[in-house]
Amino acid sequence: MTKHVPISFEFFPPKTDAGAEKLRLVHQELQQLNPEFFSITYGAGGSTRERTLAAIADFNGKGTPVTPHLSCIGDDKNRIAELLDLYKSQGIDRIVALRGDLPSGQVGLGELPYAQDLVRFIREHSGNYFHIEVAAYPEMHPQAENFDTDIKRFVEKAQAGANAAITQFFFNPDAYFYFIERLQKEGVDIPVAPGIMPITNANNLIRFADGTGADVPRWIRKQLQGYGDDSKSIQAFGHEVVVKLCERLIAGGAPSLHFYTMNTTDPTRKLVKDLGLA
Ligand code: FAD
C-alpha cells in the first residue's frame, strides 16, 4: 500500500467566463480529495495579473488554502510589493516565487531578474509572513549553463529564504532522487514536492515537454505514438505510467505530490484515488 502523503493541485487562470465557470466546478470536485492547497499560475511580466487575481478571489476562503504564483522577470518591485500586501490582507500566506519566462518580444529583465532575487525581496518586504515555494528542475532548467551551476542557483534560492520547492514535471524518478541527493550534499533539506503531469494526450504532452525541457523517455513516446488517435488506450497507458512513477517517488521519500491538473478533474482524481491519497 502507498504511504499517505499530502497533495496539492495547480490551476492556470482561465481566459473566458466559460473557462472560469468550468474551473469553479473542477475546484469543487478536487476539493473533495482534501488537498493541502490549490495554486494559481501567474504570467510573467504581469501578463495574467487580473485573471490570476480573479481566480484567487474565486477560491480564497472557500475551504482549501489558495496559493498564488508570482513571477518577477520584467516586473518592478512596487507592483510586486502591491501584490504581496494584497495577498497578506486577504489572509493568503503561501506563495510560489518564480522568475517566469518573458513573452517573446519583451526584453527588459526588470528589477528582479532571477527567482532568488524575488525570494530575497519577499523576505525584505514581508519578513517571514509568507511560506515561499520555489521551482526545482531535476532534469536541469533548460537555460542553465550546466547541471552543477543549476544546483548552485537552487541552493541560492533556499539560502535566500525559500521554505520548500515544487519540481517541473518529469517521468524519470532517478532524476528526482539524484537531485535530492545533490541538495543534501549541499546541506539543503527543504522539502521538494515532485510536480506530476497526468498523461492524457500525446501531442500536448510532447509540446509541454519540449517547451519546458522535461524529458519524455523514448519508451513512453513510442508507446504513445503507437496508439495513434486511440485516446482511450493513451489515457489507460498514461495513467498506469504515472501511478507507477508516483508510487516510486513516495516509496523513495517524496514528501508530497503537486499535480498539474490542466484545469480538469478526471485524470488527476483518478490518479489520486488509485494511489489511495484522497
Ligand atoms: P530561476 O530559479 O531564476 O532560474 C532560471 C534560470 O536562470 C536557470 O537556468 C538558473 O540556473 C539561471 N540562473 C539563476 N540565477 C542566475 C544568475 N545569477 N546568473 C545566471 N543565471 C542564473 N512560469 C510562469 O510564468 N508562471 C508561473 O506561474 C509558473 N509556475 C511554475 C511552477 C513550477 C512548479 C515550475 C517548476 C515552473 C513554473 N513556471 C511558471 C515556469 C518558470 O517560470 C520557468 O521555468 C522559468 O524559466 C524559470 O523560473 P525559475 O523561478 O525556476 O527561475
PDB file of N, CA and C in Angstrom, residues 83-131:
ATOM      1  N   LEU A  83       1.155  43.436  -4.737  1.00  0.00           N
ATOM      2  CA  LEU A  83       0.518  42.109  -4.718  1.00  0.00           C
ATOM      3  C   LEU A  83       0.743  41.410  -3.381  1.00  0.00           C
ATOM      4  N   LEU A  84       1.970  41.533  -2.864  1.00  0.00           N
ATOM      5  CA  LEU A  84       2.270  40.882  -1.579  1.00  0.00           C
ATOM      6  C   LEU A  84       1.352  41.443  -0.488  1.00  0.00           C
ATOM      7  N   ASP A  85       1.188  42.766  -0.493  1.00  0.00           N
ATOM      8  CA  ASP A  85       0.345  43.404   0.529  1.00  0.00           C
ATOM      9  C   ASP A  85      -1.112  42.980   0.364  1.00  0.00           C
ATOM     10  N   LEU A  86      -1.540  42.897  -0.906  1.00  0.00           N
ATOM     11  CA  LEU A  86      -2.924  42.486  -1.171  1.00  0.00           C
ATOM     12  C   LEU A  86      -3.156  41.054  -0.646  1.00  0.00           C
ATOM     13  N   TYR A  87      -2.228  40.164  -0.995  1.00  0.00           N
ATOM     14  CA  TYR A  87      -2.391  38.769  -0.554  1.00  0.00           C
ATOM     15  C   TYR A  87      -2.407  38.674   0.970  1.00  0.00           C
ATOM     16  N   LYS A  88      -1.515  39.434   1.584  1.00  0.00           N
ATOM     17  CA  LYS A  88      -1.455  39.408   3.048  1.00  0.00           C
ATOM     18  C   LYS A  88      -2.795  39.895   3.626  1.00  0.00           C
ATOM     19  N   SER A  89      -3.347  40.957   3.028  1.00  0.00           N
ATOM     20  CA  SER A  89      -4.618  41.498   3.544  1.00  0.00           C
ATOM     21  C   SER A  89      -5.752  40.492   3.346  1.00  0.00           C
ATOM     22  N   GLN A  90      -5.574  39.565   2.397  1.00  0.00           N
ATOM     23  CA  GLN A  90      -6.614  38.554   2.147  1.00  0.00           C
ATOM     24  C   GLN A  90      -6.367  37.270   2.953  1.00  0.00           C
ATOM     25  N   GLY A  91      -5.350  37.308   3.788  1.00  0.00           N
ATOM     26  CA  GLY A  91      -5.076  36.138   4.634  1.00  0.00           C
ATOM     27  C   GLY A  91      -4.323  35.029   3.913  1.00  0.00           C
ATOM     28  N   ILE A  92      -3.794  35.326   2.724  1.00  0.00           N
ATOM     29  CA  ILE A  92      -3.045  34.301   1.968  1.00  0.00           C
ATOM     30  C   ILE A  92      -1.607  34.310   2.475  1.00  0.00           C
ATOM     31  N   ASP A  93      -1.094  33.134   2.847  1.00  0.00           N
ATOM     32  CA  ASP A  93       0.240  33.161   3.457  1.00  0.00           C
ATOM     33  C   ASP A  93       1.231  32.195   2.808  1.00  0.00           C
ATOM     34  N   ARG A  94       0.870  31.699   1.610  1.00  0.00           N
ATOM     35  CA  ARG A  94       1.813  30.844   0.877  1.00  0.00           C
ATOM     36  C   ARG A  94       1.900  31.369  -0.557  1.00  0.00           C
ATOM     37  N   ILE A  95       3.121  31.383  -1.092  1.00  0.00           N
ATOM     38  CA  ILE A  95       3.334  31.929  -2.435  1.00  0.00           C
ATOM     39  C   ILE A  95       4.318  31.040  -3.178  1.00  0.00           C
ATOM     40  N   VAL A  96       4.112  30.861  -4.480  1.00  0.00           N
ATOM     41  CA  VAL A  96       5.118  30.184  -5.294  1.00  0.00           C
ATOM     42  C   VAL A  96       5.901  31.287  -6.025  1.00  0.00           C
ATOM     43  N   ALA A  97       7.187  31.427  -5.696  1.00  0.00           N
ATOM     44  CA  ALA A  97       8.001  32.541  -6.217  1.00  0.00           C
ATOM     45  C   ALA A  97       8.864  32.062  -7.381  1.00  0.00           C
ATOM     46  N   LEU A  98       8.675  32.730  -8.533  1.00  0.00           N
ATOM     47  CA  LEU A  98       9.327  32.277  -9.765  1.00  0.00           C
ATOM     48  C   LEU A  98       9.970  33.418 -10.511  1.00  0.00           C
ATOM     49  N   ARG A  99      10.902  33.075 -11.374  1.00  0.00           N
ATOM     50  CA  ARG A  99      11.406  34.083 -12.295  1.00  0.00           C
ATOM     51  C   ARG A  99      10.388  34.324 -13.405  1.00  0.00           C
ATOM     52  N   GLY A 100       9.851  33.236 -13.993  1.00  0.00           N
ATOM     53  CA  GLY A 100       8.960  33.360 -15.140  1.00  0.00           C
ATOM     54  C   GLY A 100       9.734  33.397 -16.435  1.00  0.00           C
ATOM     55  N   ASP A 101       9.010  33.327 -17.542  1.00  0.00           N
ATOM     56  CA  ASP A 101       9.597  33.420 -18.879  1.00  0.00           C
ATOM     57  C   ASP A 101       8.973  34.609 -19.569  1.00  0.00           C
ATOM     58  N   LEU A 102       9.817  35.513 -20.047  1.00  0.00           N
ATOM     59  CA  LEU A 102       9.273  36.713 -20.709  1.00  0.00           C
ATOM     60  C   LEU A 102       8.558  36.338 -21.999  1.00  0.00           C
ATOM     61  N   PRO A 103       7.385  36.942 -22.234  1.00  0.00           N
ATOM     62  CA  PRO A 103       6.740  36.721 -23.536  1.00  0.00           C
ATOM     63  C   PRO A 103       7.691  37.183 -24.636  1.00  0.00           C
ATOM     64  N   SER A 104       7.680  36.505 -25.800  1.00  0.00           N
ATOM     65  CA  SER A 104       8.655  36.859 -26.835  1.00  0.00           C
ATOM     66  C   SER A 104       8.449  38.315 -27.256  1.00  0.00           C
ATOM     67  N   GLY A 105       9.557  39.005 -27.495  1.00  0.00           N
ATOM     68  CA  GLY A 105       9.464  40.410 -27.873  1.00  0.00           C
ATOM     69  C   GLY A 105       9.739  41.330 -26.701  1.00  0.00           C
ATOM     70  N   GLN A 106       9.434  40.851 -25.470  1.00  0.00           N
ATOM     71  CA  GLN A 106       9.687  41.703 -24.288  1.00  0.00           C
ATOM     72  C   GLN A 106      11.132  41.496 -23.845  1.00  0.00           C
ATOM     73  N   VAL A 107      11.894  42.564 -23.654  1.00  0.00           N
ATOM     74  CA  VAL A 107      13.328  42.378 -23.416  1.00  0.00           C
ATOM     75  C   VAL A 107      13.799  42.735 -22.012  1.00  0.00           C
ATOM     76  N   GLY A 108      13.178  43.754 -21.370  1.00  0.00           N
ATOM     77  CA  GLY A 108      13.695  44.202 -20.068  1.00  0.00           C
ATOM     78  C   GLY A 108      13.523  43.142 -18.993  1.00  0.00           C
ATOM     79  N   LEU A 109      14.604  42.848 -18.261  1.00  0.00           N
ATOM     80  CA  LEU A 109      14.523  41.807 -17.234  1.00  0.00           C
ATOM     81  C   LEU A 109      13.840  42.305 -15.966  1.00  0.00           C
ATOM     82  N   GLY A 110      13.756  43.648 -15.812  1.00  0.00           N
ATOM     83  CA  GLY A 110      13.128  44.198 -14.609  1.00  0.00           C
ATOM     84  C   GLY A 110      14.113  44.292 -13.460  1.00  0.00           C
ATOM     85  N   GLU A 111      13.587  44.671 -12.293  1.00  0.00           N
ATOM     86  CA  GLU A 111      14.463  44.907 -11.141  1.00  0.00           C
ATOM     87  C   GLU A 111      14.883  43.621 -10.444  1.00  0.00           C
ATOM     88  N   LEU A 112      14.129  42.562 -10.689  1.00  0.00           N
ATOM     89  CA  LEU A 112      14.408  41.293 -10.015  1.00  0.00           C
ATOM     90  C   LEU A 112      14.558  40.219 -11.102  1.00  0.00           C
ATOM     91  N   PRO A 113      15.784  40.030 -11.620  1.00  0.00           N
ATOM     92  CA  PRO A 113      15.934  39.153 -12.791  1.00  0.00           C
ATOM     93  C   PRO A 113      15.826  37.657 -12.515  1.00  0.00           C
ATOM     94  N   TYR A 114      16.090  37.220 -11.280  1.00  0.00           N
ATOM     95  CA  TYR A 114      16.068  35.777 -11.003  1.00  0.00           C
ATOM     96  C   TYR A 114      15.202  35.476  -9.783  1.00  0.00           C
ATOM     97  N   ALA A 115      14.772  34.224  -9.701  1.00  0.00           N
ATOM     98  CA  ALA A 115      13.863  33.859  -8.607  1.00  0.00           C
ATOM     99  C   ALA A 115      14.478  34.122  -7.230  1.00  0.00           C
ATOM    100  N   GLN A 116      15.807  33.922  -7.097  1.00  0.00           N
ATOM    101  CA  GLN A 116      16.397  34.170  -5.756  1.00  0.00           C
ATOM    102  C   GLN A 116      16.288  35.649  -5.376  1.00  0.00           C
ATOM    103  N   ASP A 117      16.277  36.555  -6.414  1.00  0.00           N
ATOM    104  CA  ASP A 117      16.093  37.987  -6.129  1.00  0.00           C
ATOM    105  C   ASP A 117      14.678  38.229  -5.600  1.00  0.00           C
ATOM    106  N   LEU A 118      13.720  37.513  -6.185  1.00  0.00           N
ATOM    107  CA  LEU A 118      12.328  37.666  -5.730  1.00  0.00           C
ATOM    108  C   LEU A 118      12.158  37.133  -4.301  1.00  0.00           C
ATOM    109  N   VAL A 119      12.754  35.974  -4.031  1.00  0.00           N
ATOM    110  CA  VAL A 119      12.637  35.395  -2.683  1.00  0.00           C
ATOM    111  C   VAL A 119      13.218  36.381  -1.659  1.00  0.00           C
ATOM    112  N   ARG A 120      14.388  36.927  -1.993  1.00  0.00           N
ATOM    113  CA  ARG A 120      15.041  37.889  -1.093  1.00  0.00           C
ATOM    114  C   ARG A 120      14.139  39.113  -0.889  1.00  0.00           C
ATOM    115  N   PHE A 121      13.535  39.578  -1.991  1.00  0.00           N
ATOM    116  CA  PHE A 121      12.669  40.757  -1.908  1.00  0.00           C
ATOM    117  C   PHE A 121      11.431  40.468  -1.037  1.00  0.00           C
ATOM    118  N   ILE A 122      10.849  39.285  -1.200  1.00  0.00           N
ATOM    119  CA  ILE A 122       9.663  38.944  -0.389  1.00  0.00           C
ATOM    120  C   ILE A 122      10.042  38.941   1.096  1.00  0.00           C
ATOM    121  N   ARG A 123      11.211  38.380   1.392  1.00  0.00           N
ATOM    122  CA  ARG A 123      11.650  38.349   2.806  1.00  0.00           C
ATOM    123  C   ARG A 123      11.894  39.776   3.328  1.00  0.00           C
ATOM    124  N   GLU A 124      12.507  40.633   2.479  1.00  0.00           N
ATOM    125  CA  GLU A 124      12.758  42.022   2.916  1.00  0.00           C
ATOM    126  C   GLU A 124      11.432  42.739   3.167  1.00  0.00           C
ATOM    127  N   HIS A 125      10.482  42.508   2.257  1.00  0.00           N
ATOM    128  CA  HIS A 125       9.230  43.262   2.297  1.00  0.00           C
ATOM    129  C   HIS A 125       8.264  42.721   3.346  1.00  0.00           C
ATOM    130  N   SER A 126       8.178  41.404   3.473  1.00  0.00           N
ATOM    131  CA  SER A 126       7.120  40.812   4.312  1.00  0.00           C
ATOM    132  C   SER A 126       7.668  39.952   5.435  1.00  0.00           C
ATOM    133  N   GLY A 127       8.983  39.994   5.651  1.00  0.00           N
ATOM    134  CA  GLY A 127       9.576  39.191   6.727  1.00  0.00           C
ATOM    135  C   GLY A 127       9.272  37.721   6.515  1.00  0.00           C
ATOM    136  N   ASN A 128       8.919  37.041   7.606  1.00  0.00           N
ATOM    137  CA  ASN A 128       8.671  35.603   7.486  1.00  0.00           C
ATOM    138  C   ASN A 128       7.194  35.284   7.321  1.00  0.00           C
ATOM    139  N   TYR A 129       6.391  36.302   6.948  1.00  0.00           N
ATOM    140  CA  TYR A 129       4.946  36.068   6.858  1.00  0.00           C
ATOM    141  C   TYR A 129       4.610  34.943   5.869  1.00  0.00           C
ATOM    142  N   PHE A 130       5.229  34.984   4.674  1.00  0.00           N
ATOM    143  CA  PHE A 130       4.850  34.004   3.647  1.00  0.00           C
ATOM    144  C   PHE A 130       5.671  32.715   3.741  1.00  0.00           C
ATOM    145  N   HIS A 131       4.988  31.608   3.488  1.00  0.00           N
ATOM    146  CA  HIS A 131       5.675  30.336   3.223  1.00  0.00           C
ATOM    147  C   HIS A 131       5.998  30.381   1.731  1.00  0.00           C
TER     148      HIS A 131
END
